[in-house]
Tab-separated table of C-alpha atoms and ligand atoms in Angstrom:
chain	number	residue	atom	x	y	z
A	9	UNK	CA	97.185	-140.998	202.565
A	10	UNK	CA	97.537	-138.049	204.443
A	11	UNK	CA	101.583	-137.998	203.614
A	12	UNK	CA	100.858	-139.654	200.164
A	13	UNK	CA	102.848	-137.601	197.795
A	14	UNK	CA	101.482	-139.287	194.837
A	15	UNK	CA	101.027	-138.034	191.758
A	16	UNK	CA	98.836	-138.201	188.489
A	17	UNK	CA	101.683	-140.918	187.524
A	18	UNK	CA	100.977	-143.346	190.590
A	19	UNK	CA	98.289	-146.416	191.550
A	20	UNK	CA	95.170	-145.587	191.039
A	21	UNK	CA	93.037	-144.491	194.526
A	22	UNK	CA	90.464	-147.528	195.495
A	23	UNK	CA	87.293	-145.121	196.440
A	24	UNK	CA	83.421	-145.946	197.651
A	25	UNK	CA	80.909	-143.571	197.047
A	26	UNK	CA	78.157	-143.919	200.262
A	27	UNK	CA	75.116	-142.215	198.787
A	28	UNK	CA	76.410	-142.201	195.612
A	29	UNK	CA	72.363	-141.141	193.873
A	30	UNK	CA	72.328	-137.775	195.602
A	31	UNK	CA	73.440	-134.970	194.697
A	32	UNK	CA	77.210	-134.964	196.225
A	33	UNK	CA	77.140	-139.186	194.897
A	34	UNK	CA	76.673	-137.621	191.488
A	35	UNK	CA	79.178	-134.981	191.817
A	36	UNK	CA	81.845	-137.456	193.166
A	37	UNK	CA	81.068	-139.193	189.820
A	38	UNK	CA	81.975	-136.459	187.979
A	39	UNK	CA	84.529	-135.954	189.659
A	40	UNK	CA	86.099	-139.879	188.856
A	41	UNK	CA	84.620	-139.397	185.201
A	42	UNK	CA	87.158	-135.624	184.858
A	43	UNK	CA	90.469	-138.243	186.288
A	44	UNK	CA	90.187	-141.574	184.318
A	45	UNK	CA	93.072	-143.407	185.714
A	46	UNK	CA	92.796	-141.945	188.570
A	47	UNK	CA	90.175	-143.234	191.081
A	48	UNK	CA	88.894	-147.360	191.233
A	49	UNK	CA	84.882	-147.351	192.138
A	50	UNK	CA	84.984	-150.383	194.192
A	51	UNK	CA	81.163	-150.042	195.874
A	52	UNK	CA	78.047	-147.447	194.781
A	53	UNK	CA	75.337	-147.482	197.983
A	54	UNK	CA	71.744	-146.007	196.871
A	55	UNK	CA	68.750	-145.140	198.986
A	56	UNK	CA	66.121	-145.779	196.634
A	57	UNK	CA	67.239	-144.891	193.682
A	58	UNK	CA	67.247	-148.436	191.491
A	59	UNK	CA	67.288	-147.335	188.084
A	60	UNK	CA	70.085	-144.670	189.516
A	61	UNK	CA	72.344	-146.420	190.727
A	62	UNK	CA	72.244	-149.259	187.793
A	63	UNK	CA	73.201	-146.971	185.534
A	64	UNK	CA	75.579	-145.418	188.417
A	65	UNK	CA	77.511	-149.198	188.230
A	66	UNK	CA	76.629	-150.489	185.028
A	67	UNK	CA	79.668	-147.113	183.516
A	68	UNK	CA	81.491	-147.340	186.338
A	69	UNK	CA	81.982	-151.519	186.629
A	70	UNK	CA	82.670	-151.526	190.645
A	71	UNK	CA	83.592	-155.100	193.021
A	72	UNK	CA	79.510	-154.258	194.954
A	73	UNK	CA	77.159	-152.345	194.876
A	74	UNK	CA	73.768	-151.405	197.228
A	75	UNK	CA	70.568	-150.555	197.710
A	76	UNK	CA	69.385	-149.131	200.992
A	77	UNK	CA	65.786	-150.207	200.223
A	78	UNK	CA	65.265	-154.443	199.724
A	79	UNK	CA	62.514	-153.767	197.770
A	80	UNK	CA	64.343	-152.225	195.162
A	81	UNK	CA	67.104	-155.603	195.265
A	82	UNK	CA	65.903	-158.113	193.156
A	83	UNK	CA	65.398	-155.327	190.004
A	84	UNK	CA	69.094	-154.084	190.782
A	85	UNK	CA	70.249	-157.179	190.027
A	86	UNK	CA	67.912	-158.518	187.143
A	87	UNK	CA	69.873	-154.681	185.326
A	88	UNK	CA	73.201	-156.540	187.310
A	89	UNK	CA	73.774	-159.901	186.867
A	90	UNK	CA	75.790	-160.312	183.607
A	91	UNK	CA	78.449	-157.349	184.384
A	92	UNK	CA	79.771	-159.452	187.312
A	93	UNK	CA	78.494	-156.553	190.277
A	94	UNK	CA	77.521	-158.259	193.395
A	95	UNK	CA	73.906	-156.566	194.439
A	96	UNK	CA	73.169	-156.785	198.523
A	97	UNK	CA	70.449	-154.786	199.808
A	98	UNK	CA	69.124	-153.513	202.911
A	99	UNK	CA	70.967	-151.063	205.650
A	100	UNK	CA	73.337	-153.636	207.322
A	101	UNK	CA	74.767	-154.589	203.821
A	102	UNK	CA	75.327	-150.387	202.940
A	103	UNK	CA	77.157	-150.647	206.364
A	104	UNK	CA	79.406	-153.672	205.743
A	105	UNK	CA	80.093	-153.341	202.488
A	106	UNK	CA	82.888	-150.277	203.397
A	107	UNK	CA	84.327	-152.737	205.417
A	108	UNK	CA	85.146	-154.185	201.133
A	109	UNK	CA	89.927	-154.724	201.871
A	110	UNK	CA	90.210	-152.811	198.133
A	111	UNK	CA	88.686	-149.268	199.769
A	112	UNK	CA	91.107	-147.143	200.734
A	113	UNK	CA	88.676	-143.815	201.102
A	114	UNK	CA	84.709	-143.717	201.472
A	115	UNK	CA	83.224	-140.876	200.258
A	116	UNK	CA	80.094	-140.093	203.219
A	117	UNK	CA	78.113	-139.116	201.042
A	118	UNK	CA	74.613	-140.065	202.472
A	119	UNK	CA	72.424	-137.859	203.642
A	120	UNK	CA	71.345	-137.666	207.665
A	121	UNK	CA	71.971	-140.449	210.836
A	122	UNK	CA	71.617	-143.211	207.994
A	123	UNK	CA	75.508	-141.657	208.059
A	124	UNK	CA	76.560	-142.939	210.885
A	125	UNK	CA	76.182	-146.740	210.892
A	126	UNK	CA	78.087	-146.733	207.211
A	127	UNK	CA	80.899	-143.545	208.648
A	128	UNK	CA	81.830	-145.619	212.029
A	129	UNK	CA	82.305	-149.210	210.109
A	130	UNK	CA	85.072	-147.518	207.823
A	131	UNK	CA	86.434	-145.666	210.454
A	132	UNK	CA	86.543	-149.247	212.332
A	133	UNK	CA	88.194	-150.310	209.506
A	134	UNK	CA	90.559	-147.908	209.129
A	135	UNK	CA	89.239	-146.437	206.077
A	136	UNK	CA	90.647	-142.762	205.408
A	137	UNK	CA	86.905	-140.911	205.084
A	138	UNK	CA	86.297	-138.176	202.480
A	139	UNK	CA	83.267	-136.780	204.720
A	140	UNK	CA	80.326	-135.279	203.542
A	141	UNK	CA	78.115	-136.232	205.983
A	142	UNK	CA	78.053	-133.998	208.894
A	143	UNK	CA	74.950	-135.175	210.557
A	144	UNK	CA	77.436	-137.579	211.916
A	145	UNK	CA	79.480	-134.929	213.129
A	146	UNK	CA	76.740	-133.324	214.765
A	147	UNK	CA	75.711	-136.537	216.374
A	148	UNK	CA	78.438	-138.135	217.530
A	149	UNK	CA	81.565	-135.830	216.843
A	150	UNK	CA	83.050	-136.908	220.431
A	151	UNK	CA	83.137	-140.868	218.896
A	152	UNK	CA	83.845	-140.383	215.166
A	153	UNK	CA	86.840	-138.372	216.088
A	154	UNK	CA	88.417	-140.440	218.407
A	155	UNK	CA	88.034	-143.734	216.492
A	156	UNK	CA	89.636	-141.489	213.744
A	157	UNK	CA	92.052	-140.828	215.807
A	158	UNK	CA	92.797	-144.186	217.020
A	159	UNK	CA	92.418	-145.565	213.715
A	160	UNK	CA	94.887	-143.355	212.646
A	161	UNK	CA	92.506	-142.676	209.675
A	162	UNK	CA	92.105	-139.285	207.922
A	163	UNK	CA	88.923	-137.098	208.159
A	164	UNK	CA	88.830	-135.140	204.937
A	165	UNK	CA	85.666	-132.829	205.167
A	166	UNK	CA	83.788	-132.296	201.646
A	167	UNK	CA	81.418	-129.700	202.667
A	168	UNK	CA	82.606	-126.930	201.139
A	169	UNK	CA	83.552	-124.556	204.029
A	170	UNK	CA	85.161	-127.333	206.678
A	171	UNK	CA	87.309	-128.308	202.906
A	172	UNK	CA	88.453	-123.532	203.418
A	173	UNK	CA	89.403	-124.260	206.091
A	174	UNK	CA	90.947	-127.299	205.835
A	175	UNK	CA	93.223	-125.988	202.962
A	176	UNK	CA	93.709	-122.454	205.276
A	177	UNK	CA	95.140	-124.750	207.501
A	178	UNK	CA	97.214	-126.716	205.435
A	179	UNK	CA	100.806	-126.314	206.023
A	180	UNK	CA	100.442	-124.127	209.466
A	181	UNK	CA	101.239	-127.235	211.597
A	182	UNK	CA	100.779	-126.279	214.731
A	183	UNK	CA	99.993	-123.375	215.080
A	184	UNK	CA	96.803	-122.444	217.339
A	185	UNK	CA	93.572	-120.906	215.552
A	186	UNK	CA	91.994	-117.857	217.143
A	187	UNK	CA	89.361	-118.192	215.518
A	188	UNK	CA	86.941	-120.077	212.691
A	189	UNK	CA	84.903	-118.027	209.750
A	190	UNK	CA	82.412	-119.913	208.453
A	191	UNK	CA	80.873	-118.218	205.968
A	192	UNK	CA	77.055	-118.523	205.415
A	193	UNK	CA	74.940	-117.407	201.929
A	194	UNK	CA	72.018	-116.800	204.077
A	195	UNK	CA	70.159	-118.942	201.514
A	196	UNK	CA	66.803	-117.904	199.664
A	197	UNK	CA	65.380	-116.203	203.172
A	198	UNK	CA	68.589	-113.884	204.086
A	199	UNK	CA	67.229	-110.250	205.719
A	200	UNK	CA	63.993	-112.005	205.791
A	201	UNK	CA	62.096	-110.943	209.911
A	202	UNK	CA	60.712	-113.722	212.021
A	203	UNK	CA	57.742	-112.797	210.815
A	204	UNK	CA	58.601	-112.635	206.981
A	205	UNK	CA	59.660	-116.130	207.982
A	206	UNK	CA	55.928	-117.268	208.820
A	207	UNK	CA	55.027	-117.569	205.524
A	208	UNK	CA	57.700	-119.104	203.409
A	209	UNK	CA	56.271	-121.594	201.319
A	210	UNK	CA	58.506	-125.156	200.517
A	211	UNK	CA	58.664	-123.157	196.699
A	212	UNK	CA	60.954	-120.462	197.773
A	213	UNK	CA	62.726	-122.835	200.276
A	214	UNK	CA	63.819	-124.502	197.849
A	215	UNK	CA	65.340	-121.638	195.824
A	216	UNK	CA	68.420	-121.876	197.313
A	217	UNK	CA	70.453	-118.080	195.841
A	218	UNK	CA	73.829	-120.340	194.750
A	219	UNK	CA	74.087	-123.927	195.122
A	220	UNK	CA	71.925	-127.292	194.064
A	221	UNK	CA	71.584	-130.091	196.321
A	222	UNK	CA	69.141	-132.356	198.128
A	223	UNK	CA	66.462	-130.830	199.695
A	224	UNK	CA	67.254	-131.434	203.327
A	225	UNK	CA	70.553	-129.448	203.073
A	226	UNK	CA	68.639	-127.289	200.678
A	227	UNK	CA	65.544	-126.784	203.476
A	228	UNK	CA	68.496	-126.863	206.289
A	229	UNK	CA	70.368	-123.963	204.363
A	230	UNK	CA	67.205	-121.639	204.497
A	231	UNK	CA	67.036	-122.572	207.606
A	232	UNK	CA	69.925	-121.447	209.039
A	233	UNK	CA	69.810	-125.126	210.224
A	234	UNK	CA	72.877	-126.288	208.089
A	235	UNK	CA	74.650	-123.175	209.270
A	236	UNK	CA	73.873	-125.056	213.286
A	237	UNK	CA	75.016	-128.051	212.310
A	238	UNK	CA	78.211	-127.376	210.257
A	239	UNK	CA	78.753	-124.784	213.332
A	240	UNK	CA	79.198	-128.146	215.296
A	241	UNK	CA	81.108	-130.591	213.035
A	242	UNK	CA	83.409	-127.183	211.910
A	243	UNK	CA	83.735	-127.814	216.291
A	244	UNK	CA	85.197	-131.686	216.699
A	245	UNK	CA	87.071	-131.615	212.758
A	246	UNK	CA	88.985	-128.971	213.791
A	247	UNK	CA	88.660	-129.237	218.129
A	248	UNK	CA	87.887	-125.433	218.213
A	249	UNK	CA	85.889	-124.300	221.249
A	250	UNK	CA	82.648	-122.802	219.671
A	251	UNK	CA	83.111	-119.709	221.183
A	252	UNK	CA	86.426	-119.230	218.347
A	253	UNK	CA	83.738	-120.304	215.923
A	254	UNK	CA	81.891	-116.684	214.146
A	255	UNK	CA	79.506	-117.608	211.133
A	256	UNK	CA	79.022	-113.709	208.552
A	257	UNK	CA	76.549	-114.128	205.703
A	258	UNK	CA	78.620	-113.260	201.828
A	259	UNK	CA	75.663	-113.610	199.671
A	260	UNK	CA	77.792	-114.209	196.552
A	261	UNK	CA	79.694	-118.105	198.143
A	262	UNK	CA	82.857	-117.059	197.161
A	263	UNK	CA	85.109	-116.780	200.780
A	264	UNK	CA	84.121	-120.157	201.388
A	265	UNK	CA	85.612	-119.639	204.838
A	266	UNK	CA	88.821	-118.100	207.159
A	267	UNK	CA	90.836	-118.923	209.327
A	268	UNK	CA	92.186	-115.840	211.818
A	269	UNK	CA	95.962	-116.686	213.201
A	270	UNK	CA	96.731	-116.001	216.604
A	271	UNK	CA	99.522	-113.326	214.930
A	272	UNK	CA	95.947	-111.999	213.474
A	273	UNK	CA	97.178	-113.011	209.944
A	274	UNK	CA	92.913	-114.168	207.923
A	275	UNK	CA	94.679	-117.028	205.142
A	276	UNK	CA	91.008	-117.470	203.331
A	277	UNK	CA	90.065	-119.717	200.298
A	278	UNK	CA	88.387	-118.517	197.750
A	279	UNK	CA	86.132	-120.155	194.485
A	280	UNK	CA	83.263	-120.629	192.417
A	281	UNK	CA	80.217	-122.138	194.617
A	282	UNK	CA	80.832	-125.712	193.029
A	283	UNK	CA	80.930	-128.604	195.053
A	284	UNK	CA	82.975	-130.758	192.541
A	285	UNK	CA	86.351	-128.778	194.481
A	286	UNK	CA	86.172	-129.300	197.922
A	287	UNK	CA	84.640	-132.900	196.619
A	288	UNK	CA	87.980	-133.634	194.488
A	289	UNK	CA	90.262	-132.290	196.575
A	290	UNK	CA	88.809	-134.934	199.618
A	291	UNK	CA	89.481	-138.160	196.916
A	292	UNK	CA	92.979	-136.645	196.222
A	293	UNK	CA	94.216	-135.262	198.895
A	294	UNK	CA	97.020	-134.148	198.675
A	295	UNK	CA	97.507	-133.891	195.318
A	296	UNK	CA	95.961	-131.305	193.370
A	297	UNK	CA	94.512	-132.570	190.721
A	298	UNK	CA	94.230	-131.134	187.436
A	299	UNK	CA	90.577	-130.081	185.914
A	300	UNK	CA	88.835	-127.971	183.355
A	301	UNK	CA	85.929	-126.989	186.278
A	302	UNK	CA	84.889	-123.042	185.867
A	303	UNK	CA	87.387	-121.283	187.564
A	304	UNK	CA	86.430	-117.745	189.670
A	305	UNK	CA	87.651	-114.450	188.594
A	306	UNK	CA	87.540	-111.078	190.771
A	307	UNK	CA	86.100	-108.998	187.783
A	308	UNK	CA	82.854	-111.221	187.805
A	309	UNK	CA	82.076	-110.663	191.649
A	310	UNK	CA	83.528	-106.862	192.221
A	311	UNK	CA	81.545	-106.810	195.210
A	312	UNK	CA	81.982	-109.597	197.664
A	313	UNK	CA	79.936	-108.603	200.799
A	314	UNK	CA	79.858	-109.750	204.654
A	315	UNK	CA	77.164	-109.594	207.086
A	316	UNK	CA	75.989	-111.042	210.324
A	317	UNK	CA	72.961	-113.446	210.667
A	318	UNK	CA	70.684	-113.004	212.593
A	319	UNK	CA	69.596	-115.926	215.280
A	320	UNK	CA	66.602	-113.720	216.193
A	321	UNK	CA	64.646	-114.415	213.166
A	322	UNK	CA	66.970	-117.735	212.414
A	323	UNK	CA	65.795	-119.511	215.619
A	324	UNK	CA	68.014	-122.779	213.821
A	325	UNK	CA	71.181	-121.259	214.838
A	326	UNK	CA	70.747	-119.956	218.324
A	327	UNK	CA	69.175	-124.125	218.783
A	328	UNK	CA	72.386	-125.427	217.497
A	329	UNK	CA	74.519	-123.031	219.908
A	330	UNK	CA	72.842	-123.896	222.363
A	331	UNK	CA	72.835	-127.314	222.378
A	332	UNK	CA	76.445	-127.398	222.112
A	333	UNK	CA	76.820	-125.282	225.239
A	334	UNK	CA	74.311	-128.253	226.761
A	335	UNK	CA	77.081	-130.969	224.901
A	336	UNK	CA	76.560	-134.779	225.011
A	337	UNK	CA	73.899	-136.688	223.550
A	338	UNK	CA	71.357	-132.874	222.948
A	339	UNK	CA	73.594	-132.082	219.130
A	340	UNK	CA	71.825	-136.124	218.409
A	341	UNK	CA	68.185	-134.730	219.365
A	342	UNK	CA	68.555	-131.434	217.401
A	343	UNK	CA	69.804	-133.362	214.468
A	344	UNK	CA	66.879	-135.828	215.041
A	345	UNK	CA	64.141	-133.100	215.096
A	346	UNK	CA	65.580	-131.578	212.656
A	347	UNK	CA	64.898	-134.291	210.118
A	348	UNK	CA	61.536	-134.707	211.169
A	349	UNK	CA	60.515	-132.021	210.360
A	350	UNK	CA	62.340	-130.932	207.533
A	351	UNK	CA	60.883	-133.745	206.110
A	352	UNK	CA	57.166	-132.039	207.971
A	353	UNK	CA	58.086	-129.447	206.161
A	354	UNK	CA	58.554	-131.366	203.147
A	355	UNK	CA	55.116	-132.389	202.116
A	356	UNK	CA	53.233	-129.373	203.390
A	357	UNK	CA	52.656	-130.389	207.451
A	358	UNK	CA	53.922	-128.100	208.954
A	359	UNK	CA	55.418	-124.121	208.192
A	360	UNK	CA	58.783	-123.176	207.934
A	361	UNK	CA	59.136	-121.084	211.530
A	362	UNK	CA	57.331	-124.550	212.601
A	363	UNK	CA	60.446	-126.145	212.059
A	364	UNK	CA	62.111	-124.552	215.033
A	365	UNK	CA	59.794	-125.082	217.593
A	366	UNK	CA	59.216	-128.568	217.190
A	367	UNK	CA	62.607	-129.271	217.850
A	368	UNK	CA	62.247	-127.048	220.814
A	369	UNK	CA	59.676	-129.715	222.348
A	370	UNK	CA	61.568	-131.668	220.917
A	371	UNK	CA	64.798	-131.264	222.779
A	372	UNK	CA	63.519	-129.999	226.187
A	373	UNK	CA	61.456	-133.511	226.213
A	374	UNK	CA	64.978	-135.819	225.925
A	375	UNK	CA	67.141	-135.797	228.365
A	376	UNK	CA	70.593	-135.370	227.930
A	377	UNK	CA	72.950	-137.933	228.449
A	378	UNK	CA	76.415	-136.860	229.114
A	379	UNK	CA	79.630	-139.354	227.769
A	380	UNK	CA	76.518	-141.280	225.390
A	381	UNK	CA	77.855	-144.564	223.997
A	382	UNK	CA	77.131	-144.684	220.340
A	383	UNK	CA	74.210	-147.037	221.195
A	384	UNK	CA	72.524	-145.490	223.327
A	385	UNK	CA	72.520	-142.004	220.382
A	386	UNK	CA	70.372	-144.366	218.744
A	387	UNK	CA	68.322	-145.332	221.183
A	388	UNK	CA	68.162	-141.295	221.593
A	389	UNK	CA	67.902	-140.575	218.405
A	390	UNK	CA	64.365	-143.046	217.797
A	391	UNK	CA	63.308	-140.474	220.901
A	392	UNK	CA	64.113	-137.883	219.953
A	393	UNK	CA	61.897	-138.625	216.397
A	394	UNK	CA	59.286	-139.646	218.609
A	395	UNK	CA	58.661	-136.755	220.730
A	396	UNK	CA	59.517	-135.311	217.173
A	397	UNK	CA	56.365	-135.669	215.107
A	398	UNK	CA	54.361	-135.799	218.810
A	399	UNK	CA	55.083	-131.793	218.707
A	400	UNK	CA	54.371	-132.032	215.426
A	401	UNK	CA	51.181	-133.840	215.740
A	402	UNK	CA	50.074	-131.583	218.010
A	403	UNK	CA	50.270	-128.146	216.427
B	530	LIG	P1	70.861	-136.273	198.569
B	530	LIG	O1	69.770	-136.632	199.318
B	530	LIG	O2	71.000	-135.729	196.862
B	530	LIG	O3	71.873	-137.945	198.427
B	530	LIG	C1	71.174	-138.157	199.192
B	530	LIG	C2	72.001	-139.749	199.396
B	530	LIG	O4	71.711	-140.228	200.714
B	530	LIG	C3	71.460	-140.430	198.376
B	530	LIG	O5	71.897	-141.291	197.599
B	530	LIG	C4	70.423	-141.467	198.965
B	530	LIG	O6	69.811	-142.720	197.876
B	530	LIG	C5	71.038	-141.627	200.247
B	530	LIG	N1	70.542	-142.235	201.186
B	530	LIG	C6	69.357	-141.503	201.947
B	530	LIG	N2	68.517	-142.337	203.234
B	530	LIG	C7	69.529	-143.618	203.180
B	530	LIG	C8	69.926	-143.787	203.920
B	530	LIG	N3	68.595	-144.736	204.657
B	530	LIG	N4	70.003	-145.469	203.593
B	530	LIG	C9	70.861	-145.255	202.649
B	530	LIG	N5	71.561	-144.154	202.627
B	530	LIG	C10	70.767	-143.096	201.937
B	530	LIG	O7	71.892	-135.070	199.372
B	530	LIG	P2	72.782	-134.612	199.528
B	530	LIG	O8	74.229	-135.279	198.391
B	530	LIG	O9	72.163	-133.288	199.084
B	530	LIG	O10	73.989	-134.465	200.958
B	530	LIG	C11	74.375	-135.857	201.647
B	530	LIG	C12	75.157	-135.500	202.349
B	530	LIG	O11	76.128	-134.651	202.485
B	530	LIG	C13	74.454	-134.707	203.611
B	530	LIG	O12	75.220	-134.886	204.757
B	530	LIG	C14	74.674	-133.034	203.840
B	530	LIG	O13	74.508	-132.202	204.716
B	530	LIG	C15	75.624	-133.308	202.869
B	530	LIG	N6	76.429	-131.869	202.408
B	530	LIG	C16	75.471	-131.315	200.730
B	530	LIG	C17	75.662	-131.144	200.267
B	530	LIG	C18	75.395	-130.983	198.747
B	530	LIG	O14	75.737	-130.027	197.755
B	530	LIG	N7	74.552	-131.370	198.422
B	530	LIG	C19	77.317	-129.371	200.276
B	530	LIG	C20	77.529	-130.023	201.584
B	530	LIG	C21	77.299	-131.520	203.127
B	530	LIG	P3	68.380	-142.293	197.220
B	530	LIG	O15	68.459	-140.909	196.284
B	530	LIG	O16	68.975	-143.226	195.892
B	530	LIG	O17	67.030	-142.357	198.061
């Protein structure tokens, strides 16, 4: 597929959407809806939102669906029994379905570590991956990129920043990258000091100025952990060292990211903040499919501004750089502890700045393993989650 030059008249692309009931999943289905005949939805999977999965299945008529929460399985089966759609339950079923022969591209849009197993399984089955689930690359970037290379499958970025970089690199052949400039909106607390951050509320943190996203990534954006995870994601996707990745806070979220080449030229990708664009680019790659999505105009945005991030106030960004420097399983620990800390913040069990403290405690208590296997990463993930829970209890 990476060299596929098919046109809109070519045969449709057969896709699986993991996490179809989430923010990325539902927007991916909007893309499918906008291009009748271009995509065939083979598989949809959900965590526990049975009602939405059922209505998606009835509309898009996939070959099969899976719901991770087995307590919802009967409900989905009852609703779809007459629709000739196979229905499965459990996390294993989600991972198994990606192996279906007819699937060409798997959109990995489950949130968190839960996306790792099905994504790896899809790569091993030779499927191209449209990757939204950044946690997979944070936890197991080396294993994932090696497996993708071995299986000759494309990792097509969906994260808007990484899609931007991917697009900037298009046609650049082997021209070396001097620097990647990852833009960040700065979230709702841009410019806040550490003292101000200590008293922000959940409600404030959930109000992202530019993007509507799932709860976890919204909190990650507010805490700048999202940018930290993206730095790690960029390192693996584009094979650069971390000191070649610069973060620039750009509150308008129009310049999605840039590449600086060794002649000093900087190429940027621009567009309105709309995830349907990078989703469509990944699913339709290498074609740019026509659409009626909103267009960018410079006159609507007369000022595009850029500033430096403040890793002193936003401790998570520094922690992400620290774990890359440490390497091995350290990013896996950071990711697991962050998932637990964010879940606790969403339940108002910890304050905003306590999330970083929980992650630091987990990092201090779980020993780093260099060159971990996939199995080792699953064990380390569990250890890190336990350590984070202990840190929350003792807070
Ligand atoms: P959401 O929380 O909106 O959706 C997550 C999806 O994963 C849902 O379909 C959910 O199912 C499913 N899910 C959750 N847990 C499990 C599990 N254990 N097993 C199987 N499925 C599960 O997240 P987003 O769509 O916002 O984000 C998805 C990924 O994309 C994340 O990694 C995020 O960082 C990344 N991303 C998101 C962007 C965005 O704009 N939203 C932008 C760039 C990247 P259910 O709801 O049925 O429980």
